Coordinates of C-alpha atoms in Angstrom, one line a residue:
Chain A
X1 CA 0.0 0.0 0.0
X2 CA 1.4 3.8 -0.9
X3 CA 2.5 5.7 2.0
X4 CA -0.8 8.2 1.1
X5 CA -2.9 5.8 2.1
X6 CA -1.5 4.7 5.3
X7 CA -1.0 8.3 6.4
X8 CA -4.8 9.4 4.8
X9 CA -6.1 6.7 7.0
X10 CA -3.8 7.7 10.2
X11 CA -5.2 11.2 9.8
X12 CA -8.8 10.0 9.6
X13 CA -8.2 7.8 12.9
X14 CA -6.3 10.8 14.7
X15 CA -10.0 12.6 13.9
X16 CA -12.1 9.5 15.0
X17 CA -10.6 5.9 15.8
X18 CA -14.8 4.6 15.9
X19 CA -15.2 5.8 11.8
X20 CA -16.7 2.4 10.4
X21 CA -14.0 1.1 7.6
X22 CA -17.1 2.1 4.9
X23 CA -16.7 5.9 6.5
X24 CA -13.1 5.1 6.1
X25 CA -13.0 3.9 2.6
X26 CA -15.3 6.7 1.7
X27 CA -12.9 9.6 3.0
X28 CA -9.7 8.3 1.6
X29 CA -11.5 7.1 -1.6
X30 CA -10.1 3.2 -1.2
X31 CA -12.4 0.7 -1.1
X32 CA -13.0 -0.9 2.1
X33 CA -11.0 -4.4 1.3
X34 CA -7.9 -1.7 1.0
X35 CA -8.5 0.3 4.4
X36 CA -8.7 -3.4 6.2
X37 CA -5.8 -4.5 4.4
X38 CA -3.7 -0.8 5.1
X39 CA -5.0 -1.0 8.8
X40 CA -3.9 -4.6 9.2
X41 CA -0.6 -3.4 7.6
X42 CA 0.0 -0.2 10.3
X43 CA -0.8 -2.7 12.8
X44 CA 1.7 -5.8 12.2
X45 CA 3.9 -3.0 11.6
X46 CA 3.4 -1.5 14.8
X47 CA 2.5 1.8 13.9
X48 CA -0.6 1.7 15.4
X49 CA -0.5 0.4 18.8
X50 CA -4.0 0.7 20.3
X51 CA -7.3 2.3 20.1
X52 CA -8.9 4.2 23.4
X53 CA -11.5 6.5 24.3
X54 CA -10.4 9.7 25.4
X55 CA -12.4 9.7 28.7
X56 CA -13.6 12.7 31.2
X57 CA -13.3 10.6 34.6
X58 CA -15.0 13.6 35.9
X59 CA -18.4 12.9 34.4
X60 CA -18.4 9.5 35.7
X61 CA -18.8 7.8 39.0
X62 CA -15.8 6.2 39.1
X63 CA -12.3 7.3 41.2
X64 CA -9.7 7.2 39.0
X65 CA -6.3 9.2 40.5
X66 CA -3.4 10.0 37.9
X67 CA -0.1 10.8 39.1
X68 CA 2.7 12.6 36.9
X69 CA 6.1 11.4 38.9
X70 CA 9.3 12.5 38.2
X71 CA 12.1 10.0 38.0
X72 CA 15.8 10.3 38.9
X73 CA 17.9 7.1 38.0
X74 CA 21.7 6.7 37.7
X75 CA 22.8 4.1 35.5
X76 CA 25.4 1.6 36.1
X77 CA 27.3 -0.9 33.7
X78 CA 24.7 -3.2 33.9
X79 CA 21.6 -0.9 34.2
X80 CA 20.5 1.4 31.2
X81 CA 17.9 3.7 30.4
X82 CA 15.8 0.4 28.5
X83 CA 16.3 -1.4 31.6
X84 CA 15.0 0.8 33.9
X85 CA 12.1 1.5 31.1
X86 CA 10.9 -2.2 30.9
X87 CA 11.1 -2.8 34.7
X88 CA 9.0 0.4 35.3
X89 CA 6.7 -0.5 31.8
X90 CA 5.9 -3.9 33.1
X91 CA 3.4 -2.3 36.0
X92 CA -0.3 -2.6 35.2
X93 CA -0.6 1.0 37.2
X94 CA 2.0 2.7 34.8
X95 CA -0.3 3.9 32.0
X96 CA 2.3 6.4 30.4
X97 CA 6.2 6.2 30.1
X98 CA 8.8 8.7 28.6
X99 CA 12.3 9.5 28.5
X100 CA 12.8 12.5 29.1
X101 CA 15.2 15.6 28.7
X102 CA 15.8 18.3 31.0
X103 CA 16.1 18.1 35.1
X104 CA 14.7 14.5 35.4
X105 CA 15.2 11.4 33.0
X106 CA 11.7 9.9 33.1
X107 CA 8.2 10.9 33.6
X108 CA 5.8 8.6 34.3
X109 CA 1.8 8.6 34.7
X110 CA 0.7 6.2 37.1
X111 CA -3.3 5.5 37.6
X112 CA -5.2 4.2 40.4
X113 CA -8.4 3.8 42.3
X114 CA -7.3 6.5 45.0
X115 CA -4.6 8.5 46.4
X116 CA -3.8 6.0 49.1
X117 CA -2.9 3.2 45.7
X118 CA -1.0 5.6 44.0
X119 CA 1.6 6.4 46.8
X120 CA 1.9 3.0 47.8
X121 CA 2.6 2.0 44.4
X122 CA 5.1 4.7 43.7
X123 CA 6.9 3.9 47.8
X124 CA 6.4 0.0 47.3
X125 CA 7.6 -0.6 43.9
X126 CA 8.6 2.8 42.0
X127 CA 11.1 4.8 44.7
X128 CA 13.0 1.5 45.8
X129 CA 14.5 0.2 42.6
X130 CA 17.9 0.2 42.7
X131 CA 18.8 2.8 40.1
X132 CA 16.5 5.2 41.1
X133 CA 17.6 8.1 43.0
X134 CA 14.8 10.5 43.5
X135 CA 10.9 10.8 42.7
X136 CA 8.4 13.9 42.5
X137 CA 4.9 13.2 42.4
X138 CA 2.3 15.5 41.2
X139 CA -1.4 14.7 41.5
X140 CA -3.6 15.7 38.9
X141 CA -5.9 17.9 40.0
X142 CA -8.2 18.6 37.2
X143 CA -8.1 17.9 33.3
X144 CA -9.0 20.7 31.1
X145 CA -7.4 18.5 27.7
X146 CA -5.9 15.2 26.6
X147 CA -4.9 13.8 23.4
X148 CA -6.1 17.1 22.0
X149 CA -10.2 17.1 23.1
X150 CA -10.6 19.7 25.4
X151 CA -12.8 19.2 28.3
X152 CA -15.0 22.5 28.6
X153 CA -18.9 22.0 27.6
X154 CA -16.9 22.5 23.9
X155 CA -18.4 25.2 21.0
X156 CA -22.1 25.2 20.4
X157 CA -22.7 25.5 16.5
X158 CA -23.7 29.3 16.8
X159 CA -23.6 29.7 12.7
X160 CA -26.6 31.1 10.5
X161 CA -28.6 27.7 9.8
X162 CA -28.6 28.4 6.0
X163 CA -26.3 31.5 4.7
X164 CA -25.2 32.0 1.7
Chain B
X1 CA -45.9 58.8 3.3
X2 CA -42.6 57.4 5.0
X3 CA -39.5 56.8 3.3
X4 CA -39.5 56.0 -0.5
X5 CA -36.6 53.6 -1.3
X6 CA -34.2 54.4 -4.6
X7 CA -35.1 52.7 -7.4
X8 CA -31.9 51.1 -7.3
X9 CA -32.5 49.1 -4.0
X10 CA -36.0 48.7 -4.8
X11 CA -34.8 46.7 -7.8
X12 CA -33.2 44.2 -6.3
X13 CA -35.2 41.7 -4.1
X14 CA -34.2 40.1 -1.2
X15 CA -32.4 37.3 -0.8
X16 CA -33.8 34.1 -2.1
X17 CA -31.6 32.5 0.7
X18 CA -33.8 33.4 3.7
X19 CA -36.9 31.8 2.7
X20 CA -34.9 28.6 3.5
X21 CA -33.4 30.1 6.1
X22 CA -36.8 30.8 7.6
X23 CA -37.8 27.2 7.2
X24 CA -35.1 25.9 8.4
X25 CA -35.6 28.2 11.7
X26 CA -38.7 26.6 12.3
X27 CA -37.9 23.7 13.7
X28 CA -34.5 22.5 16.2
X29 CA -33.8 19.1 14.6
X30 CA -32.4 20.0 11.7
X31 CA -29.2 19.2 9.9
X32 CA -28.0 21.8 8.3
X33 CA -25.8 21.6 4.5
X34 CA -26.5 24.4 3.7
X35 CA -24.2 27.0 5.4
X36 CA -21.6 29.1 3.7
X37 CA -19.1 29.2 6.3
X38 CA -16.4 26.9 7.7
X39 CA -17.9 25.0 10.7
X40 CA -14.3 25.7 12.4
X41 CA -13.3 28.2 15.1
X42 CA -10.6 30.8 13.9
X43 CA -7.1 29.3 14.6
X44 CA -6.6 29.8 18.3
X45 CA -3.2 31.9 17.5
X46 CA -4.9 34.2 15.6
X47 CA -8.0 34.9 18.0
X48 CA -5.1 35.4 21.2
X49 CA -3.7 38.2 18.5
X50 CA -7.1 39.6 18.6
X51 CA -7.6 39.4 22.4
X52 CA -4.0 41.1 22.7
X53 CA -4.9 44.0 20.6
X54 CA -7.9 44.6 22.3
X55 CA -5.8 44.3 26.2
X56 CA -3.3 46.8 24.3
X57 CA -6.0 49.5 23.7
X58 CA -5.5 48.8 20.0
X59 CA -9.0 50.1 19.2
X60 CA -8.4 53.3 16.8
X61 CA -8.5 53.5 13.2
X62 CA -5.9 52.2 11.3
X63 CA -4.5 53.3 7.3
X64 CA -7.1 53.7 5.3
X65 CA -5.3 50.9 3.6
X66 CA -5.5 48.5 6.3
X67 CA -1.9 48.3 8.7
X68 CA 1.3 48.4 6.5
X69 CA 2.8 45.2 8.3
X70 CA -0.4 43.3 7.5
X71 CA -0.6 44.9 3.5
X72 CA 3.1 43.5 3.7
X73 CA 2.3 40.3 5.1
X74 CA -0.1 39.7 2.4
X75 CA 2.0 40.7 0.0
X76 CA 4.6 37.9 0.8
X77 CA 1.9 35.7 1.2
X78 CA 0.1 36.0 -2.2
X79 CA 3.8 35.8 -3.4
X80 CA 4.4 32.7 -2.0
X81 CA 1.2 30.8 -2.8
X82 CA -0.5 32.0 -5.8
X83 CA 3.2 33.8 -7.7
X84 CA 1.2 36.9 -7.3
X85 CA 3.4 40.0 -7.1
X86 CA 1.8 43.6 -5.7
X87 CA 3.1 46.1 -3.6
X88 CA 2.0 46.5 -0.3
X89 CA 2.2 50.5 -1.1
X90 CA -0.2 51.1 -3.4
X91 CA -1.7 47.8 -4.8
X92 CA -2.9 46.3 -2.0
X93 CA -6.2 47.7 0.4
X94 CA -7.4 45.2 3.2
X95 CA -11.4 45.9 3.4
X96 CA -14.3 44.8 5.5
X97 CA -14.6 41.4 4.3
X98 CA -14.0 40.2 0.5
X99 CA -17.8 41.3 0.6
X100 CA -16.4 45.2 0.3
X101 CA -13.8 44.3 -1.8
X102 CA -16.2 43.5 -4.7
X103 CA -18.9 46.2 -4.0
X104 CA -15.9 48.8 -4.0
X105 CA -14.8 47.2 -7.2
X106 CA -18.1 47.8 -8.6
X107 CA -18.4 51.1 -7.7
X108 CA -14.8 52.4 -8.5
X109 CA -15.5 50.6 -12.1
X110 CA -18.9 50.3 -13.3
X111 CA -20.7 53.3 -15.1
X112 CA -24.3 53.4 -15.3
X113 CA -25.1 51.3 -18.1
X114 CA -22.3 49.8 -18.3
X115 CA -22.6 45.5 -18.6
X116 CA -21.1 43.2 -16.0
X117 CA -20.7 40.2 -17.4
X118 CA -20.8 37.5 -14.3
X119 CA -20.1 33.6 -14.7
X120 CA -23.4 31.7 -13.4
X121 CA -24.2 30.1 -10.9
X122 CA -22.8 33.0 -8.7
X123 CA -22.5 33.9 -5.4
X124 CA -25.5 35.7 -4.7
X125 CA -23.8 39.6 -4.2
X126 CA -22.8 39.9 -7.7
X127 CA -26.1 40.5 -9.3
X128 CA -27.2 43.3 -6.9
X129 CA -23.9 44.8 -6.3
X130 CA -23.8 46.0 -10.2
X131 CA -27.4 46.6 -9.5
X132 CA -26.5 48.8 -7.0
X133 CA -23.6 50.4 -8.8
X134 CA -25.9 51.5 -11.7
X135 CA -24.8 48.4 -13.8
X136 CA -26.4 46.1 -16.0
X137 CA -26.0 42.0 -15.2
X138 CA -25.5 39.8 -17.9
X139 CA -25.4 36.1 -16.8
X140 CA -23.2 33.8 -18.9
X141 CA -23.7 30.2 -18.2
X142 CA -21.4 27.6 -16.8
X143 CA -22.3 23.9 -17.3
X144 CA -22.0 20.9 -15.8
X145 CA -20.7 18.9 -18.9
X146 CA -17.4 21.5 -18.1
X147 CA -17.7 20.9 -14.8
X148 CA -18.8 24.1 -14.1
X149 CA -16.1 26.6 -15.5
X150 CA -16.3 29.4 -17.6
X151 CA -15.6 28.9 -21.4
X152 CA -14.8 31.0 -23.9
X153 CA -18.1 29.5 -25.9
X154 CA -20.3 30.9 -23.4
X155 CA -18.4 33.9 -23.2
X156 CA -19.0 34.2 -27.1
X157 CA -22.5 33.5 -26.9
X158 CA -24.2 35.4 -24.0
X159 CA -22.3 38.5 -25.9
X160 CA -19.6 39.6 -23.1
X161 CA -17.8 41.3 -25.8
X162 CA -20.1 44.3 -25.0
X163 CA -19.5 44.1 -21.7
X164 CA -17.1 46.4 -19.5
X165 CA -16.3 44.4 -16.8
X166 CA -16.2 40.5 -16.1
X167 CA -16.9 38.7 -12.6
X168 CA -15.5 35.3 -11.6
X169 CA -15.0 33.4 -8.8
X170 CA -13.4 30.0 -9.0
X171 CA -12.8 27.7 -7.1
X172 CA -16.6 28.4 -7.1
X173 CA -19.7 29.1 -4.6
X174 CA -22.0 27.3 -4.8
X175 CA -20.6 25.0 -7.1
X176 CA -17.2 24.0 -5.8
X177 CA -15.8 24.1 -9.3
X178 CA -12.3 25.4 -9.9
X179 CA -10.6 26.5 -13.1
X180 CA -6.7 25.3 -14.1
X181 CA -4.1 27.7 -16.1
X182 CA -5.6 26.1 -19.5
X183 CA -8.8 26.6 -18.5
X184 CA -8.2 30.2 -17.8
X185 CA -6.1 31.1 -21.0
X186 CA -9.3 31.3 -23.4
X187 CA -11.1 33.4 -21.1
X188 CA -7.9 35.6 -20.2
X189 CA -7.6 35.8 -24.3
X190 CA -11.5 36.8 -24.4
X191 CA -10.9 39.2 -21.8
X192 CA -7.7 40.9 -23.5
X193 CA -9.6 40.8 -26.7
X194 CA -12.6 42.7 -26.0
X195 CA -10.6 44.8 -23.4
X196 CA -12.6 43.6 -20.4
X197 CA -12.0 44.7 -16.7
X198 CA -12.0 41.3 -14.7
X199 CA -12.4 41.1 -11.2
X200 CA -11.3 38.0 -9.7
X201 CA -12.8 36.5 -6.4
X202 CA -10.5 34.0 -4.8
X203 CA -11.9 33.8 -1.1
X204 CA -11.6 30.1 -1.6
X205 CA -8.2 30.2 -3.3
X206 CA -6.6 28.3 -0.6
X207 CA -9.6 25.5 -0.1
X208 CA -8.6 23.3 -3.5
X209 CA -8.3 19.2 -3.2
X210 CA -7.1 18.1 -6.3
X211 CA -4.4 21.2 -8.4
X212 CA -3.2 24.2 -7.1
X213 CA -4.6 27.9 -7.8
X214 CA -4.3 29.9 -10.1
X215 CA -5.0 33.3 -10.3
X216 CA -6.3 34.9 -14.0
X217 CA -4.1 37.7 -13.1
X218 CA -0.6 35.9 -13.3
X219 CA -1.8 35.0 -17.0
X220 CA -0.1 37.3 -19.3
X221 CA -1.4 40.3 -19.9
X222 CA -4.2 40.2 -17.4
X223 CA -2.5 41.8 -14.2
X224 CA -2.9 45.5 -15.9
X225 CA -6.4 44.4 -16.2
X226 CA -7.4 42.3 -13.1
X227 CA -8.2 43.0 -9.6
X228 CA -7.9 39.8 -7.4
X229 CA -9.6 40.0 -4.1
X230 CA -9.3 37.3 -1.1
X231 CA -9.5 37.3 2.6
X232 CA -9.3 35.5 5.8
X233 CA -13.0 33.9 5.9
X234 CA -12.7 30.9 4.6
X235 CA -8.9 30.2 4.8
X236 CA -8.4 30.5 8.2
X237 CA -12.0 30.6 9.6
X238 CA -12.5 34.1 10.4
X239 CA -16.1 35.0 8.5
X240 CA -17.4 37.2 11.6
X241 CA -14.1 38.8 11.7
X242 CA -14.6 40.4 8.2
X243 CA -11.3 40.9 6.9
X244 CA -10.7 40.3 3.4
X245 CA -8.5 42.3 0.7
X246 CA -8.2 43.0 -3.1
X247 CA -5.1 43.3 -4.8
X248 CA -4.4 45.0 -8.4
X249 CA -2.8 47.8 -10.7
X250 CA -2.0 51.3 -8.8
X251 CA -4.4 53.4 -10.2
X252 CA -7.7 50.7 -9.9
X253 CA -6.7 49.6 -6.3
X254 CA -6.3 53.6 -5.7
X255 CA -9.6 54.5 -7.0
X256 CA -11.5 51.8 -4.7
X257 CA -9.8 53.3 -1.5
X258 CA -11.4 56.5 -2.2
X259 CA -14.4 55.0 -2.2
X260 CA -13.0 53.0 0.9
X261 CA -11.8 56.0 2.9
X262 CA -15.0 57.7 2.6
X263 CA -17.5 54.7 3.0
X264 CA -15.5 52.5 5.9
X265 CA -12.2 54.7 6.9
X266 CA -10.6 51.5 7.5
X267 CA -11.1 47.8 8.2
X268 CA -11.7 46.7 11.7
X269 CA -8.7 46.8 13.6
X270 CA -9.0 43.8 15.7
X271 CA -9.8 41.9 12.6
X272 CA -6.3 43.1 11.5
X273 CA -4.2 41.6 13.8
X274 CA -5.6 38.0 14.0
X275 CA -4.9 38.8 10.4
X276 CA -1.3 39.1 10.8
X277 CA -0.9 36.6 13.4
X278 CA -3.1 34.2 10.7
X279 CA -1.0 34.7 8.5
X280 CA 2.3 34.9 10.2
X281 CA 1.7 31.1 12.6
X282 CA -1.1 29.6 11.2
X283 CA -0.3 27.8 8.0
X284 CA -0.7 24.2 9.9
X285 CA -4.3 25.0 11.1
X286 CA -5.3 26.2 7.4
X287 CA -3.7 23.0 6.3
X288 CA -5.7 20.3 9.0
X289 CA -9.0 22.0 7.5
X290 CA -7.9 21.6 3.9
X291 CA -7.4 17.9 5.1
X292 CA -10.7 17.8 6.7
X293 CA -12.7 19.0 4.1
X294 CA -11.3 16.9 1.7
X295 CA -12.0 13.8 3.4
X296 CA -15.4 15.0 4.1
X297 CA -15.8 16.0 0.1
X298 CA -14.6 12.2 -0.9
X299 CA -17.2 11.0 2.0
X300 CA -20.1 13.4 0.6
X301 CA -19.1 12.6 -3.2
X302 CA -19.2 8.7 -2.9
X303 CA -22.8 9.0 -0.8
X304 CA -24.4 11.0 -3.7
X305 CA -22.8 8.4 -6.0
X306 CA -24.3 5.4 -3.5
X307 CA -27.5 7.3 -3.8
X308 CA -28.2 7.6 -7.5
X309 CA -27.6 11.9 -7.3
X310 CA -25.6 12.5 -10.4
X311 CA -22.8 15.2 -9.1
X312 CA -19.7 16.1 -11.0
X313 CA -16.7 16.1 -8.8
X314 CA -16.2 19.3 -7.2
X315 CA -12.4 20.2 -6.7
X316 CA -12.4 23.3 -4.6
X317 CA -14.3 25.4 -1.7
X318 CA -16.6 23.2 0.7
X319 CA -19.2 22.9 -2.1
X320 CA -20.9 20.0 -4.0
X321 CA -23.3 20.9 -6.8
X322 CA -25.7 17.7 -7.2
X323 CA -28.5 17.7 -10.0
X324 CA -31.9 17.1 -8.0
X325 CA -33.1 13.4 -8.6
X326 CA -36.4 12.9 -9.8
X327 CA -38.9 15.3 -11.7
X328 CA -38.7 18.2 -8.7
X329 CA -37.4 21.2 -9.0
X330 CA -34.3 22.3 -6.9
X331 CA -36.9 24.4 -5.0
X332 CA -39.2 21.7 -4.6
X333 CA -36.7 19.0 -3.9
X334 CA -35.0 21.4 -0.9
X335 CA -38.1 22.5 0.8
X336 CA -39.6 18.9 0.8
X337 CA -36.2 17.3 2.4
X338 CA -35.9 20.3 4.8
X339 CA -39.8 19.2 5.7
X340 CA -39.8 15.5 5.7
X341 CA -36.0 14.6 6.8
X342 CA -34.7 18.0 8.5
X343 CA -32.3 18.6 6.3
X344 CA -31.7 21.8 4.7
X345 CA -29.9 22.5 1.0
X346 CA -30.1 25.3 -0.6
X347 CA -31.4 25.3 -4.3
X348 CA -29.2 26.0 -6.7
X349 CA -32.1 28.1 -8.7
X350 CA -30.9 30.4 -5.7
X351 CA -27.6 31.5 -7.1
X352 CA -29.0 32.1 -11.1
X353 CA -30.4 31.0 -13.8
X354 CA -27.7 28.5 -14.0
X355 CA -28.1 27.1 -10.9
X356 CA -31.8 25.5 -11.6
X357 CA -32.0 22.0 -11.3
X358 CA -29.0 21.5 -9.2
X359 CA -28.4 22.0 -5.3
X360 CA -25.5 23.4 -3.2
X361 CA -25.0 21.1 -0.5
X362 CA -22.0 22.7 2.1
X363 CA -19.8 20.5 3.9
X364 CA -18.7 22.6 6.0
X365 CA -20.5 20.5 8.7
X366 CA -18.8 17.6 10.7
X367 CA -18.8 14.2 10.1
X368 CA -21.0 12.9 12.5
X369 CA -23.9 15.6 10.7
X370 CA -22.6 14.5 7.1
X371 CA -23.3 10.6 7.6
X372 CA -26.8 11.2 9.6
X373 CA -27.5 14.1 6.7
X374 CA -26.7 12.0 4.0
X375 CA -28.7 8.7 5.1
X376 CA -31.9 11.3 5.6
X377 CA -31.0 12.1 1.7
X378 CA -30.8 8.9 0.8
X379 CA -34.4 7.3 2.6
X380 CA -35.7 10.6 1.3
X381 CA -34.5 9.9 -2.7
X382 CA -35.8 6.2 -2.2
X383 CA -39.1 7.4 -1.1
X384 CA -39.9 9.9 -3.8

């Protein structure tokens, strides 16, 4: 498949990851055996890795605490930057993971049920490992935008119905 | 008794637009296609640049001109896009919308009885803004079997030899249809020939899917002759702001800023500097709606074709042009589906002669409102 088609059909995913694979087929003018086939493709190739909701926790009943921690580590000879990576990546409770530049080397999102799981989490298994040397924690307080929806009540459609 | 209007206004009657806007008004389920404005907010950079104008105390009149760093900005701009070369001294006015732009032109070149020759379907501020100037319309037809550009047949036949001034506006509202450099040439050599005055309407310039624009007046020849106006509305989102500008020889550009410093003084000055910053930063926001559209033009295009509407394949604006199924007229046809189904089109009978028997259908909407729009279209077609 061209390299259009894979990035037509990224860009129409980035918009909306739930467009059926006719909506699909119909933006990017392939037919819908070649958007199954080109989506296939970017996943084997692991270009796309997942599909998720972007979800306001706040309009639902459920706790859900997220933690940004700053991590310190100093490696060793046998301890790198991918080690300390995969031993931190492994955790169910460690939804994002980056290396980082600037004052700290990772940063880390950690989610939980409540305040109480998070800290634990980040004193039982986070703060002792070996190579790493300090941790900041923030709590997120309140989100106002991720993976570029904001959050507010959004834009009501304030346009003329019909204008010429 | 009361007020007696001119005989010039009371010549022209109102828009056939708000009938359907009227109907449409009536009831809160409906999905609108038929709305001549991007369905996006102004680029975020450009409506801070607004807000920090205002915070400034940037609230007096500008140039009459519009703000040299803006006139220069859009003259690197134009450079850069469309190879179009004016000065931002003297060739170059920002106005109150491309709406001004056009009725200035008009005004500064259009002698009672004098013929302005306008390609239809047109954008309904032609027809009474010659009106208005003292002018005399004369319609020459565009087709769908040349996907709706202007030939040099037509030209020939509705006898725009005898005209002063010619109108066009491509890519095209309402029917989306765009015009390349060999499309151009025949009516650029008409227009040379029978020493026409053109005044080109670009607003849509940058909203083109399939070829790049390009302008009548970087044809040879036709820069002496053309003024080229464009503006921030449908580029970069900015409709309410009104800022738009027209571009051309010295002397013409000259002539509409007397009307201009009389009539407006200058263009808003907030709408200025989002201007600026639009211009200056917000190249990658004009290009995610270019994407958007297009994909939403492909979605729309293939549903008319899924549906049995015949539509040719528009290549510019946010406009498709579909003939009306059945034995209805465009009318018909729009005020039944806004009825039945709640969804509202305007008819194309609305924008000319031309226009009959087809409909503009804007998608300018989001997806979510194309798909439900367009499966109302289709149970409404299979029912009639």
């Amino acid at each position: 498949m061209t390299r259009d088609s894979r990035d037509a059909l990224l860009d129409c995913l980035l918009e909306n990851a739930r467009y059926s694979t006719d909506d699909l087929a119909r933006m990017t003018n392939l037919d819908a055996a070649e958007v199954e086939e080109v989506l296939a493709e970017l996943e084997a190739d692991g270009v796309i890795r997942g599909y998720q909701p972007v979800v306001d926790w706040e309009q639902t009943d459920r706790e859900r605490i997220r933690a940004i921690v700053e991590i310190n580590v100093e490696l060793d000879r046998e301890t790198g930057y991918a080690d300390i990576a995969a031993r931190l990546a492994g955790y169910d409770a460690v939804d994002t993971l980056r290396l980082v530049s600037g004052d700290y080397d990772f940063h880390i999102e950690i989610v939980g049920e409540s305040m109480r799981d998070v800290s634990a989490f980040i004193a039982d298994e986070v703060a002792p490992l070996p190579a790493v040397t300090q941790t900041v924690t923030h709590y997120a307080m309140t989100t106002y935008k991720e993976a570029g929806v904001e959050f507010g009540d959004g834009d009501d459609d304030d346009r003329l119905s019909v204008s010429p | 008794m009361g007020i007696e209007l001119s005989a010039r206004v009371d010549a022209v009657p109102p828009s056939g637009i708000r009938k359907f806007f009227e109907l449409a008004e009536e009831r809160d389920d409906v999905i609108s296609l038929g709305v001549g404005e991007p369905d996006f907010a102004t680029p975020w950079r450009a409506r801070t640049a607004a807000i920090d104008s205002l915070e400034r105390g940037r609230t007096s009149y500008t140039a009459n001109r519009g703000m040299l760093e803006l006139r220069e900005a859009i003259s690197d701009h134009v450079e850069r896009e469309y190879d179009l070369e004016y000065s931002a001294d003297e060739e170059i006015l920002v106005t109150a919308g491309a709406s001004e732009a056009v009725d200035l032109a008009f005004r500064a070149f259009v002698d009672p009885g004098d013929t302005v020759a306008v390609a239809e379907p047109a954008y309904v501020s032609y027809a009474p803004g010659v009106t208005f100037a003292g002018g005399e319309v004369l319609g020459v037809p565009t087709r769908e079997r040349d996907e709706f550009r202007l030939t040099r047949e037509a030209l020939e036949a509705s006898g725009a030899s005898d005209a002063e001034v010619l109108v066009l506006c491509f890519p095209n509202n309402p029917t989306g249809a765009t015009m390349r450099e060999e499309h151009l040439e025949p009516v650029a050599a008409f227009a040379r020939e029978h020493d026409l005055t053109v005044i080109s309407d670009e607003i849509y310039a940058a909203l083109q899917y399939e070829h790049d624009h390009t302008s009548i007046a970087t044809l040879p020849g036709m820069r002496e002759r053309t003024v080229v106006v464009n503006g921030f509305s449908k580029a970069y989102a900015m409709t309410g702001l009104r800022l738009g500008y027209v571009m051309g020889p010295s002397e013409a550009v000259m002539g509409m800023n007397r009307i201009h410093q009389y009539a407006m003084l200058s263009a808003p000055t907030t709408a200025q500097y989002a201007a600026l910053e639009a211009l200056e930063s917000c190249d990658d926001a004009v290009d995610e709606m270019v994407a958007a559209y297009d994909r939403r033009r492909n979605f729309l295009l293939s549903r008319f074709d899924d549906i049995g509407m015949d539509c040719f394949r528009a290549k510019g604006a946010f406009y498709a042009f579909p003939e009306v199924p059945g034995e209805r007229t465009g009318d018909e046809f729009a005020e039944a589906l806004l009825k039945e189904e709640g969804v509202a089109v305007v008819p194309g009978s609305v924008f000319g002669d031309g226009g009959d028997g087809h409909l503009r259908v804007s998608y300018a909407t989001g997806m979510q409102a194309l798909r439900e729009a367009t499966d109302r279209i289709e149970r409404f077609v299979a029912e009639h």
